[in-house]
Amino acid sequence: LDILKSKPLLIRLLVKEVVSKRSCHQLICFKVNYINWTVINLCYYGLTMNSVNLNGNTFINTMLGVMIEAPGYLLAMLTMDRWGRKPILVLCQLGSGVVCIAAGLSPTNIPYLVPILSCVGKLLTSAAFSLIYLYTAEMFPTEVRTSDGLNSKF
């Protein structure tokens, strides 16, 4: 891990604050954030790559999948300062998961239901994707973000 190569974080975790609550909390937050990145990436790229397999015209579905990202980013930008980053991130991830499960369980006799649910899932996943970038950058202190090797990650 590049984080363990960083002197400020290594000193902070191993020497100064091993038993402190803050150090344990940061380590737990780092692990949860790692899982969040994995889930958001799988959902985002899964919806992006599956847009060609949806019912209807392949080109229109791909265009809708691309055009729905801008409102997702706008949704995240307008709501994160008012209600906070964490609640909006959780709501976007839960909403995207529910919509994707609903798309998988939807009846086949309604041909445009799956593309609509897929677009809503892509909108929420795009919002979560933009929020996780910001949330990750704000999770670590400045001396850790600008240390060796970590500055390219955030």
Short mmCIF file of N, CA, C and O in Angstrom, two decimals, residues 25 29 80 83-93 131 135:
data_model
loop_
_atom_site.label_atom_id
_atom_site.label_comp_id
_atom_site.label_asym_id
_atom_site.label_seq_id
_atom_site.Cartn_x
_atom_site.Cartn_y
_atom_site.Cartn_z
N HIS A 25 -10.58 5.16 14.12
CA HIS A 25 -11.67 5.68 13.30
C HIS A 25 -11.21 5.95 11.87
O HIS A 25 -11.91 5.63 10.91
N CYS A 29 -12.59 4.18 8.53
CA CYS A 29 -13.08 5.02 7.43
C CYS A 29 -12.35 4.70 6.13
O CYS A 29 -12.96 4.68 5.06
N MET A 80 -24.83 18.50 -2.14
CA MET A 80 -23.83 18.09 -1.15
C MET A 80 -23.51 19.18 -0.12
O MET A 80 -23.20 18.87 1.02
N TRP A 83 -26.95 19.28 2.35
CA TRP A 83 -27.24 18.15 3.23
C TRP A 83 -26.01 17.34 3.62
O TRP A 83 -26.13 16.37 4.35
N GLY A 84 -24.86 17.68 3.12
CA GLY A 84 -23.64 16.98 3.48
C GLY A 84 -23.27 15.92 2.47
O GLY A 84 -24.10 15.44 1.71
N ARG A 85 -22.00 15.56 2.48
CA ARG A 85 -21.51 14.59 1.51
C ARG A 85 -21.93 13.17 1.84
O ARG A 85 -22.33 12.40 0.96
N LYS A 86 -21.81 12.80 3.09
CA LYS A 86 -22.08 11.41 3.47
C LYS A 86 -23.54 11.01 3.27
O LYS A 86 -23.81 9.95 2.69
N PRO A 87 -24.53 11.81 3.72
CA PRO A 87 -25.92 11.39 3.49
C PRO A 87 -26.29 11.29 2.01
O PRO A 87 -26.99 10.36 1.61
N ILE A 88 -25.80 12.22 1.21
CA ILE A 88 -26.11 12.17 -0.23
C ILE A 88 -25.43 10.98 -0.88
O ILE A 88 -26.01 10.31 -1.73
N LEU A 89 -24.20 10.67 -0.46
CA LEU A 89 -23.50 9.50 -0.98
C LEU A 89 -24.26 8.22 -0.64
O LEU A 89 -24.45 7.35 -1.50
N VAL A 90 -24.71 8.11 0.59
CA VAL A 90 -25.46 6.92 1.01
C VAL A 90 -26.77 6.81 0.24
O VAL A 90 -27.14 5.73 -0.24
N LEU A 91 -27.49 7.93 0.11
CA LEU A 91 -28.76 7.90 -0.62
C LEU A 91 -28.56 7.55 -2.09
O LEU A 91 -29.35 6.79 -2.66
N CYS A 92 -27.52 8.08 -2.70
CA CYS A 92 -27.25 7.76 -4.10
C CYS A 92 -26.89 6.28 -4.28
O CYS A 92 -27.35 5.64 -5.22
N GLN A 93 -26.10 5.74 -3.37
CA GLN A 93 -25.73 4.33 -3.48
C GLN A 93 -26.94 3.42 -3.23
O GLN A 93 -27.14 2.44 -3.96
N LEU A 131 -19.22 12.31 -5.84
CA LEU A 131 -19.12 12.54 -4.41
C LEU A 131 -17.98 11.76 -3.76
O LEU A 131 -17.34 12.24 -2.84
N TYR A 135 -15.13 13.12 -1.28
CA TYR A 135 -15.14 12.57 0.07
C TYR A 135 -13.80 11.93 0.42
O TYR A 135 -13.29 12.08 1.53
#
